[in-house]
XYZ file of C-alpha atoms in Angstrom:
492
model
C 18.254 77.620 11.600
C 15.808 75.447 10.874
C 12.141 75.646 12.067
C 10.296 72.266 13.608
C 7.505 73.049 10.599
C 10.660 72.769 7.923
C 12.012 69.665 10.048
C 8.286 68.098 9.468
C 8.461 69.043 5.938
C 11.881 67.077 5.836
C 10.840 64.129 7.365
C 7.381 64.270 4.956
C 9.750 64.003 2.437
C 12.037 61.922 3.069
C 9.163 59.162 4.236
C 8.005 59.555 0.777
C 11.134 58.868 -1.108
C 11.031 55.153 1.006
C 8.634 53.910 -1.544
C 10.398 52.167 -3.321
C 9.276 50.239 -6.317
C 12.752 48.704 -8.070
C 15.288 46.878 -6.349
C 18.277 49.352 -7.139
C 16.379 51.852 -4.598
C 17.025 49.608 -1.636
C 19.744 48.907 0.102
C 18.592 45.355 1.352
C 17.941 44.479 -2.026
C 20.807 44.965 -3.521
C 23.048 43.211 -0.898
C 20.992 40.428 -1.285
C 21.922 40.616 -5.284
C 25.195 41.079 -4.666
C 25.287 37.992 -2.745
C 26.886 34.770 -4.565
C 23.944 33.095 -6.804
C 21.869 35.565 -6.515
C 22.215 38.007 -9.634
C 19.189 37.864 -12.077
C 20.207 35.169 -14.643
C 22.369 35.790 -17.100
C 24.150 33.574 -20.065
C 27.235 34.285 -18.503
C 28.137 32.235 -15.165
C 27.987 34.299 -11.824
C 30.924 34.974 -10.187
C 31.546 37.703 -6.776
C 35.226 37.418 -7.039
C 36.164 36.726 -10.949
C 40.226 36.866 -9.585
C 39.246 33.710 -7.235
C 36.539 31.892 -8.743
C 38.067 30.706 -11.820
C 36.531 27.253 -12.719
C 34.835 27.205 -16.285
C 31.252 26.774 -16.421
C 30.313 26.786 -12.786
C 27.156 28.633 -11.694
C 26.806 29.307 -7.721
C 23.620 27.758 -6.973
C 22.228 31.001 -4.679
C 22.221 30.172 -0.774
C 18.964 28.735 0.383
C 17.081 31.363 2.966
C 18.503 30.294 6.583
C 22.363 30.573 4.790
C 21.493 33.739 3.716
C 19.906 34.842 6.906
C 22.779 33.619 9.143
C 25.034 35.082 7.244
C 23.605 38.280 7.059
C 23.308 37.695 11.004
C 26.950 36.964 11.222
C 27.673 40.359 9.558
C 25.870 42.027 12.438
C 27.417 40.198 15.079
C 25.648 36.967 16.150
C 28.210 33.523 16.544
C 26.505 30.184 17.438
C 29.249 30.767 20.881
C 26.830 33.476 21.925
C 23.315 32.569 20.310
C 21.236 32.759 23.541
C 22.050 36.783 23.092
C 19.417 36.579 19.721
C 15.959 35.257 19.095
C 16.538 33.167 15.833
C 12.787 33.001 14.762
C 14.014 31.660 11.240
C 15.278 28.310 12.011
C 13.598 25.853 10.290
C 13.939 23.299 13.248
C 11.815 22.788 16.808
C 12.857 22.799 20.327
C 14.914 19.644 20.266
C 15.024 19.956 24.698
C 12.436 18.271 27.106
C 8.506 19.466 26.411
C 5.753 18.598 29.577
C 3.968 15.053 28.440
C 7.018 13.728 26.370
C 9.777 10.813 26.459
C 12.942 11.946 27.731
C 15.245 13.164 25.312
C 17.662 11.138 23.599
C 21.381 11.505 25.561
C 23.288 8.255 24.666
C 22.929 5.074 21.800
C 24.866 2.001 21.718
C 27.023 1.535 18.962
C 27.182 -2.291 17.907
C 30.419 -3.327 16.466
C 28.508 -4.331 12.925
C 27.075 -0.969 12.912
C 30.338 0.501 11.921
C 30.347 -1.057 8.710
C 28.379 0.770 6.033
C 24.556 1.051 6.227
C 22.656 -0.734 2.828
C 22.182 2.525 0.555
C 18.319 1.718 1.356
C 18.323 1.317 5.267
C 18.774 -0.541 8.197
C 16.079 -3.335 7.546
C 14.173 -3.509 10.696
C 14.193 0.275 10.860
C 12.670 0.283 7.622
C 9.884 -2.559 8.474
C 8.803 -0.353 11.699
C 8.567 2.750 9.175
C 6.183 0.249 7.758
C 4.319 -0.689 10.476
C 3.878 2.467 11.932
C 2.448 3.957 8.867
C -0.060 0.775 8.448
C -0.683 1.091 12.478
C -1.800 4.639 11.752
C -3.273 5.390 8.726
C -3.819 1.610 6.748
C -5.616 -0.155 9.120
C -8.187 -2.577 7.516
C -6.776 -2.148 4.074
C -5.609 -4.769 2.343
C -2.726 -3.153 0.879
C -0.129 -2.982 3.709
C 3.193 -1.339 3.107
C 6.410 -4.005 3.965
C 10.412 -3.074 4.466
C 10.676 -2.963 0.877
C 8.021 0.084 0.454
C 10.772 2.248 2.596
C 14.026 3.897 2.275
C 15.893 5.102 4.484
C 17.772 8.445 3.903
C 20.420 10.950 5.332
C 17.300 13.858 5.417
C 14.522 15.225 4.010
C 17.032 17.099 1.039
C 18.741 13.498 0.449
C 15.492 12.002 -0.709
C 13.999 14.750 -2.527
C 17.383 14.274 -4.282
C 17.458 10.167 -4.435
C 13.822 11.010 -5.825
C 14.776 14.037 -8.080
C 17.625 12.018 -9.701
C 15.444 9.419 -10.905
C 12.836 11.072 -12.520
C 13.384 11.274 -16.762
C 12.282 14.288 -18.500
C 8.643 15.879 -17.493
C 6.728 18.870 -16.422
C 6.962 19.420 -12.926
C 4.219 20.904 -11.139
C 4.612 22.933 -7.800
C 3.201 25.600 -5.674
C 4.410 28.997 -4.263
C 4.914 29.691 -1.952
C 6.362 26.518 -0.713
C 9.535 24.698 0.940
C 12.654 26.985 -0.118
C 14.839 23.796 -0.797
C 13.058 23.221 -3.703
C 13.975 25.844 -6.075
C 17.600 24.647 -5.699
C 16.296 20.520 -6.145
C 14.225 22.151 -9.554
C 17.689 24.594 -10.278
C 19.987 21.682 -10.005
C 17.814 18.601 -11.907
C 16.983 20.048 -14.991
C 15.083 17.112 -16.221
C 12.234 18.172 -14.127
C 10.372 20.947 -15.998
C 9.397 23.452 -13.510
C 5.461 24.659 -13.959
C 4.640 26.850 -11.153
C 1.100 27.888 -9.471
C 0.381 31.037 -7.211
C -1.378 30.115 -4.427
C -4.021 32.870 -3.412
C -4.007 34.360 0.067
C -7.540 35.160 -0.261
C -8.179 31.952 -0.847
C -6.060 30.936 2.051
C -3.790 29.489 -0.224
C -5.809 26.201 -0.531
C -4.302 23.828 -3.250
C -6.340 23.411 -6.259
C -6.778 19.729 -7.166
C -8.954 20.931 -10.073
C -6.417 23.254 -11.525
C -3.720 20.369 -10.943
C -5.827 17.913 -12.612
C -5.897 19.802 -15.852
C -2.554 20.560 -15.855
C -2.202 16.912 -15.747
C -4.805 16.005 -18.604
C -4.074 19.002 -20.833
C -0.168 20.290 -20.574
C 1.354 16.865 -19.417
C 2.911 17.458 -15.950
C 3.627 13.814 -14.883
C 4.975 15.361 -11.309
C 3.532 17.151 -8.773
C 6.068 18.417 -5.674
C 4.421 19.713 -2.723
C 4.804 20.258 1.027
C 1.913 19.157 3.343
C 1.475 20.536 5.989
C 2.923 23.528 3.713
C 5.844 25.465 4.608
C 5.959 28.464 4.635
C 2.320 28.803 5.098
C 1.139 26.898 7.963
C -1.769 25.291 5.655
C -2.822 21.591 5.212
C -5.073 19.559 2.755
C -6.801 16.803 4.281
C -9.742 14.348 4.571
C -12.065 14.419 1.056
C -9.519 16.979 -0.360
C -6.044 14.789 0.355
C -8.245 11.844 -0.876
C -8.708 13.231 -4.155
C -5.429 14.932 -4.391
C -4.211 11.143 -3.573
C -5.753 10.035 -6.482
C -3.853 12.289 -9.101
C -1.216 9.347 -8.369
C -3.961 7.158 -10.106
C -4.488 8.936 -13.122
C -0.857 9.799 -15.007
C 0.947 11.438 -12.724
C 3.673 10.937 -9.631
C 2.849 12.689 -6.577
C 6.029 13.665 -4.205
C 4.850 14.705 -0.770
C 6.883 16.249 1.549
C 5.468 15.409 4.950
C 7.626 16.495 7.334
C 4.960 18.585 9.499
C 2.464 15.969 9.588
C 2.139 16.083 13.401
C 1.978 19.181 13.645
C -2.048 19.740 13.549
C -3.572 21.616 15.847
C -7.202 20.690 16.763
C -9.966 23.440 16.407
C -12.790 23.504 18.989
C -14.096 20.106 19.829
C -11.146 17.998 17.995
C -8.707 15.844 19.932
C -5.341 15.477 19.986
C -3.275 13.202 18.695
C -4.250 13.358 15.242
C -1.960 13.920 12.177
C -2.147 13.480 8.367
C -0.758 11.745 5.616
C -1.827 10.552 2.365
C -0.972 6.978 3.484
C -4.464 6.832 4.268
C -6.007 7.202 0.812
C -3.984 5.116 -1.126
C -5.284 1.850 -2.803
C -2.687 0.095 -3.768
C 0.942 0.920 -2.105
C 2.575 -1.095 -4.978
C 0.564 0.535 -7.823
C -0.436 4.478 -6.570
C 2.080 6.780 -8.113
C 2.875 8.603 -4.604
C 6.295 9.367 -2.753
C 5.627 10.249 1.094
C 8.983 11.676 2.433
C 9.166 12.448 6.208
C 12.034 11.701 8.924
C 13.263 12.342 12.706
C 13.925 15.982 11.579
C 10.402 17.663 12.534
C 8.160 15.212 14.258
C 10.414 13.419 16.748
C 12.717 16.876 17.089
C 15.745 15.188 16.562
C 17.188 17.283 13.472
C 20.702 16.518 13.987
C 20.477 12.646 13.734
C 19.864 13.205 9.721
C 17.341 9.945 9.866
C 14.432 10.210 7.174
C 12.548 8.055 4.781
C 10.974 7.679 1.332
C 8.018 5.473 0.974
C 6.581 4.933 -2.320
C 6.374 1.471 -4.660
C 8.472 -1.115 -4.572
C 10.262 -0.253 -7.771
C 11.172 3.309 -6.879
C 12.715 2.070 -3.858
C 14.959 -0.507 -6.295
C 15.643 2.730 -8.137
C 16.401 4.860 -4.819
C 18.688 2.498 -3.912
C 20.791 3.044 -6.829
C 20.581 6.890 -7.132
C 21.873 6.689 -3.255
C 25.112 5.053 -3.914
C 26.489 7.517 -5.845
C 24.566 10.752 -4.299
C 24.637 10.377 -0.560
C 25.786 7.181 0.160
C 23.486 6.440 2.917
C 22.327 7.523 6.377
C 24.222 7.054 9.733
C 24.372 3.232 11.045
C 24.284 3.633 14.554
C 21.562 6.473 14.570
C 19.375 3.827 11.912
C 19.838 1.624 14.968
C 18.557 4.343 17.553
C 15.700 4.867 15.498
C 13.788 1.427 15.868
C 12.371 1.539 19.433
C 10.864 5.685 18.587
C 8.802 3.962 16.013
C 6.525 2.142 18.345
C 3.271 3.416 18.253
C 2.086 3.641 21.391
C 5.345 5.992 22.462
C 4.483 7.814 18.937
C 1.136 8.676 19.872
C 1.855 9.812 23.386
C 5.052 11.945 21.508
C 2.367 13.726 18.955
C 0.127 14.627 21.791
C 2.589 16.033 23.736
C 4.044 18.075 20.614
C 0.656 19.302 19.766
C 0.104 20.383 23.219
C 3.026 22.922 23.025
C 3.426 23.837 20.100
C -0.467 25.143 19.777
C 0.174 26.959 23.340
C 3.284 28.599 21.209
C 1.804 29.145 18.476
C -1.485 31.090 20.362
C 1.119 33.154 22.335
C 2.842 34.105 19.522
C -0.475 35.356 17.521
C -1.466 37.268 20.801
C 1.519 39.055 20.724
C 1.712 40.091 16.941
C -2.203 40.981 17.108
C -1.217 43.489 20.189
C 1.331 44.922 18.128
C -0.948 45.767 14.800
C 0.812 42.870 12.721
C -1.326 41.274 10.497
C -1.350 37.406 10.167
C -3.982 37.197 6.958
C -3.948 33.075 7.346
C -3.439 31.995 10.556
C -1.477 28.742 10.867
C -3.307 25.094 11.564
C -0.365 23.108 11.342
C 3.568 23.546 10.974
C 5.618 25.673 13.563
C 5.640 28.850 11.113
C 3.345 31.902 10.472
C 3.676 33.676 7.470
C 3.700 37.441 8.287
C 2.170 39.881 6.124
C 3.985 43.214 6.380
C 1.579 45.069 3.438
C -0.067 47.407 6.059
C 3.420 48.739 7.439
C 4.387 52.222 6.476
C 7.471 51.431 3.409
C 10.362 50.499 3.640
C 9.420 48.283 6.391
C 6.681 46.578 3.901
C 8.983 44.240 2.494
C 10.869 41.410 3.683
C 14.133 41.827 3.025
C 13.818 45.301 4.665
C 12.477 44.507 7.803
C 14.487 40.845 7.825
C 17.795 43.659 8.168
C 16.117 46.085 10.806
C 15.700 42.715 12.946
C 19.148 42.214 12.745
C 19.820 45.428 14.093
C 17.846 44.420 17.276
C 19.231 40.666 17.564
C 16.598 38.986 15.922
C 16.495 36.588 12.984
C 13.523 36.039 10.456
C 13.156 34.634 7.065
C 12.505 36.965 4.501
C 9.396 35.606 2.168
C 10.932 35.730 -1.353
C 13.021 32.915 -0.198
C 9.622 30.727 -0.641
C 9.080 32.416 -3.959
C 9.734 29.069 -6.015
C 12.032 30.806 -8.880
C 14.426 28.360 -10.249
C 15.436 30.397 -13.286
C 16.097 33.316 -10.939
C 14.710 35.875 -13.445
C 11.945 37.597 -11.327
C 12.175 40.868 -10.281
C 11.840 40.692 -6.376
C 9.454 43.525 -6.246
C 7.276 41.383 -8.434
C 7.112 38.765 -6.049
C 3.746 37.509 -4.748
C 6.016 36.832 -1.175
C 8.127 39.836 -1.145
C 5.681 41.560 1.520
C 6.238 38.526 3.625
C 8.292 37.107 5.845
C 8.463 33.770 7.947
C 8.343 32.950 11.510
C 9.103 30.084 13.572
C 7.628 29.153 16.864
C 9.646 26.085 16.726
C 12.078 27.653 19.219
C 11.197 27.446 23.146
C 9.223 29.904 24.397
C 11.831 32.704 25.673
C 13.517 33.042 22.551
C 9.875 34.298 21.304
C 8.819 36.641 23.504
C 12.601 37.907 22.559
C 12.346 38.416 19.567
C 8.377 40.171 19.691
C 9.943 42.372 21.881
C 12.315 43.300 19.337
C 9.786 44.037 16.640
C 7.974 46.040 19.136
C 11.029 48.549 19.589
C 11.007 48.310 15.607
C 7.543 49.487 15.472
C 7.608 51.625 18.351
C 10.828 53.405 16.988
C 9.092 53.633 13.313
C 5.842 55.525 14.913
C 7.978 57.753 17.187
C 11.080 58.689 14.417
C 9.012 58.446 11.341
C 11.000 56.290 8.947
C 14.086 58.091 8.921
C 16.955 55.936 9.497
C 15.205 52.781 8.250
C 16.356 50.941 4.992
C 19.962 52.041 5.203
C 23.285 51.729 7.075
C 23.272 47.306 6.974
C 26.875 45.817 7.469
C 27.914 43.468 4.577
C 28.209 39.962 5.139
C 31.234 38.266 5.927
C 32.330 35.667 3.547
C 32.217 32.380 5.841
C 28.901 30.018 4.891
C 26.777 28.358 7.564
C 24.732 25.357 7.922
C 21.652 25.634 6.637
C 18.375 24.158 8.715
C 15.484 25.604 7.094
């Protein structure tokens, strides 16, 4: 019969043997390997069923993080039918319902009869001349470089013109950042022409972006493209004023800047500030014609209308000749109607009362959300200024709950969904082990969802915690349900 000093002891011990320190140890880990894609590369293609998948030379590109995740959340039970039973604090989208100061939402558009012909691969063109406009309304005023209809491009989402863009680029070093946007370790996997030449951005640093370091890389190893998010996702960072403006001018000195600026409303004002403001490196260009920078942004983030698939490229004139070429045979073009839809959300008057309104409740969101993970000991080492995500440090929770993929599958068990942080490890060789990742103690949260589905999901890493400081960790890091085989949509 055991004695409650022996049932310590047991418990002592068996806390212990949760640290791991190789991926083979855990559980989580190695479904996640076992998953299609995601084996450490090899020379031989990848394959989960060899009996089924039988075409020569294909290699499964890995799912992107929100594929995975669903998945995984599939395999314990949630169905888009019954959604409202889980908090899905990993979707990579906002609250596309009504917010207090906005328009009302979207519920109808007219559908010309020309409009069910085929879009131009480059846009509607008065949808791309109020792209235009807006961006010279907001950040170009007084220069005399103006962007015009043919500076734009209209695209079927952000992915589609990272693609367009990633298709026409020859053979260079490509410079990029982690952690950053997921997406683009499979844009870097899949167009091998871009050399990937990664940084590590420093947490104690607040993982500020190092024009300096870029700059050299530039003069003395030849990258000729840098990729970056900004506002940056995962992080919840932004560079901007004197440090965009010489980060802008990288595009003047030998290299191509591609700027993903999907979050560029998203900026929450410290003491004193105003709404209403956003960023974009539109305002530091000279020359729109001449200034090697690509601005992509869209619908998806700002205007919270992801499902409409309306974005844009603006860059030179001749990349959007080139874009318009790379379309026809990649994408084909965005949605003619929706193009259509578009035109009148571009005004900027409505788009300034729109980013007020956004930046109104999202801060409130994001505030609440902080609150609540300070009153439950989780540590946020960089608190967000922009985006709708916080990155999550777990390092001070007692193992296995320390890593990502660990406490991404003791969510599940309590209905809730998060993104675990190696997913924004940018890794396009796939060769690192996970362990080793400078985002493996991480994981991602959204705010972008409304307000109840947060408090939700808190509550269900407070029975997490609570359960791991009552229990001790026994019965953590084992016992997840495999996934089942059917992919979902991915929204990151």
């Amino acid at each position: 019969m055991s004695t409650p000093a022996g049932e310590r002891f047991k418990n002592i011990v068996r806390d212990a043997m949760k640290q791991w320190k190789s991926e083979k140890e855990s559980e989580a880990h190695r479904i996640f390997r076992s998953s299609a894609g995601h084996q450490a590369r090899s020379i031989l293609p990848q394959t989960v069923n060899p009996d089924e998948e039988t075409v020569p030379g294909i290699i499964h590109p890995g799912s992107t993080g929100v594929i995975y995740c669903s998945d995984r959340a599939m395999a314990n039970g949630f169905s888009y039918a019954a959604q409202h039973e889980w908090a899905n604090l990993g979707q990579g989208a906002p609250e596309v319902g009504p917010i207090p100061g906005a328009r009302d939402r979207p519920t109808e558009i007219s559908v010309p009869l020309d409009s069910l012909e085929y879009a131009p691969t480059t846009g509607v063109k008065d949808l791309r001349t109020a792209v235009a406009n807006l961006y010279n309304e907001t950040y170009r005023k007084g220069k005399a470089s103006q962007y015009t209809h043919e500076n734009v491009c209209i695209v079927p989402g952000g992915r589609a013109g990272l693609s367009r863009v990633a298709s026409v680029v020859g053979d260079v070093y490509c410079s990029y950042q982690v952690p950053d946007y997921t997406a683009y370790d499979q844009v870097l996997a899949a167009f091998r022409r871009l050399v990937p030449i990664p940084t590590i951005l420093d947490p104690n640093n607040k993982y500020e972006f190092d024009t300096h370091h870029t700059r050299k890389d530039v003069e003395q190893q030849g990258v000729a493209v840098v990729l970056l998010s900004n506002p940056r996702n995962p992080t919840g960072q932004v560079i901007k004023g004197e440090k965009l403006k010489e980060l802008v001018s990288l595009g003047r000195e030998g290299s191509t800047l591609i700027l993903d600026e999907f979050y560029s409303w998203y900026i929450y004002p410290e003491e004193g500030e105003e709404f209403g403001q956003s960023v974009s490196s539109a305002e530091y260009i000279e020359d729109v014609n001449e200034d090697s920078v690509i601005i992509i942004d869209g619908l998806t983030k700002n205007w919270r209308l992801p499902g409409w698939r309306v974005c844009w490229v603006v860059g030179p004139k001749n990349l959007i000749t080139a874009l318009s070429q790379s379309g026809s045979f990649l994408d084909g073009g965005a949605n003619h109607p929706l193009q259509l839809a578009a035109i009148p959300m571009l005004d900027p008057t409505r788009v300034q009362e729109e980013k007020i309104a956004l930046q109104k409740h999202f801060k409130a969101k994001r505030d609440h959300v902080l609150a609540r993970l300070a009153d439950l000991g989780l540590t946020v080492r960089v608190p967000p200024t922009s985006t709708f995500y916080i990155w999550l440090d777990l390092t001070n929770l007692p193992p296995p709950l320390n890593n990502g993929l660990t406490f991404f599958e003791e969510l599940l068990k309590e209905k809730t969904i998060v993104i675990p942080g190696i997913f924004f490890d940018i890794n396009p060789a796939h060769r690192r082990n996970l362990f080793k990742s400078p985002c493996h103690e991480f994981v991602r949260i959204s705010f972008g969802p409304p307000i109840e589905d947060l408090d939700m999901g808190l509550d269900a890493m407070a029975r997490v915690l609570e359960k791991a400081k009552k229990q001790g960790m026994s019965g953590f890091g084992e016992g997840y349900k495999q996934s089942p085989e059917a992919p979902v949509d991915d929204h990151i």
